[in-house]
Short mmCIF file of C-alpha atoms and ligand atoms in Angstrom, two decimals:
data_model
loop_
_atom_site.label_atom_id
_atom_site.label_comp_id
_atom_site.label_asym_id
_atom_site.label_seq_id
_atom_site.Cartn_x
_atom_site.Cartn_y
_atom_site.Cartn_z
CA MET A 1 107.20 98.92 91.11
CA PRO A 2 107.79 102.20 89.67
CA PRO A 3 104.61 104.36 88.80
CA VAL A 4 102.99 104.26 85.21
CA VAL A 5 102.02 107.81 84.22
CA ASP A 6 98.29 107.65 81.82
CA LEU A 7 99.64 109.84 79.27
CA LYS A 8 95.67 110.48 78.46
CA LYS A 9 95.12 112.21 81.43
CA CYS A 10 98.75 113.34 82.60
CA THR A 11 99.03 117.62 82.08
CA GLY A 12 102.55 117.52 83.25
CA ALA A 13 101.94 119.31 86.70
CA GLY A 14 104.89 117.98 87.88
CA VAL A 15 103.82 117.60 91.57
CA CYS A 16 105.11 113.84 91.44
CA ALA A 17 108.60 114.79 90.40
CA ASP A 18 108.64 117.42 93.29
CA VAL A 19 107.47 115.19 95.79
CA CYS A 20 109.01 112.48 94.80
CA PRO A 21 112.14 111.99 97.64
CA ALA A 22 114.62 109.28 94.71
CA ASN A 23 113.71 111.63 91.62
CA VAL A 24 112.43 108.95 89.19
CA ILE A 25 110.62 111.18 87.89
CA GLU A 26 111.06 113.82 85.25
CA ILE A 27 108.29 115.70 83.43
CA GLN A 28 109.62 115.62 79.19
CA ASN A 29 107.71 117.45 76.96
CA GLY A 30 104.83 118.35 79.11
CA LYS A 31 104.97 114.43 80.27
CA ALA A 32 105.96 112.56 83.28
CA VAL A 33 108.52 110.05 82.55
CA VAL A 34 109.53 107.68 84.62
CA VAL A 35 113.56 108.30 84.31
CA ARG A 36 115.16 106.58 87.29
CA PRO A 37 112.55 103.54 87.34
CA ASP A 38 115.29 100.94 89.32
CA ASP A 39 115.21 103.95 92.00
CA CYS A 40 112.48 104.17 93.11
CA ILE A 41 111.30 103.35 96.78
CA GLU A 42 107.71 103.02 96.56
CA CYS A 43 106.49 104.86 98.53
CA ARG A 44 103.48 106.29 96.62
CA ALA A 45 103.46 109.68 97.32
CA CYS A 46 103.39 111.00 93.15
CA GLU A 47 100.16 108.88 93.95
CA ALA A 48 99.56 110.23 96.04
CA SER A 49 100.06 114.34 95.19
CA CYS A 50 98.52 113.86 91.38
CA PRO A 51 95.73 115.99 91.14
CA ASN A 52 95.02 114.10 88.19
CA GLY A 53 95.67 110.39 88.92
CA ALA A 54 97.47 110.02 86.73
CA ILE A 55 100.23 108.07 88.20
CA LYS A 56 99.74 104.90 89.61
CA VAL A 57 102.31 103.00 92.02
CA PRO A 58 101.54 99.32 90.69
S1 SF4 B 101 106.70 105.76 94.35
FE1 SF4 B 101 107.90 107.56 95.61
S2 SF4 B 101 110.27 106.71 95.45
FE2 SF4 B 101 109.07 105.75 93.53
S3 SF4 B 101 108.33 107.55 91.97
FE3 SF4 B 101 106.60 107.69 92.80
S4 SF4 B 101 107.04 109.23 94.70
FE4 SF4 B 101 109.06 108.75 93.86
#
């Protein structure tokens, strides 16, 4: 499953977008958006990198 972003916790830091090897995530209007969910390889790098615990890979 692609990641799910908790918008209440997301600060738009962009770390998840930077570490994602598949360019699944973009920052739009200050929040992480899962723009290419079908490209997710479920590596969990985004989840591990988020300083706010705002992104989870189910
Ligand atoms: S789990 Fe990996 S491939 Fe999927 S969105 Fe997160 S960093 Fe990208």
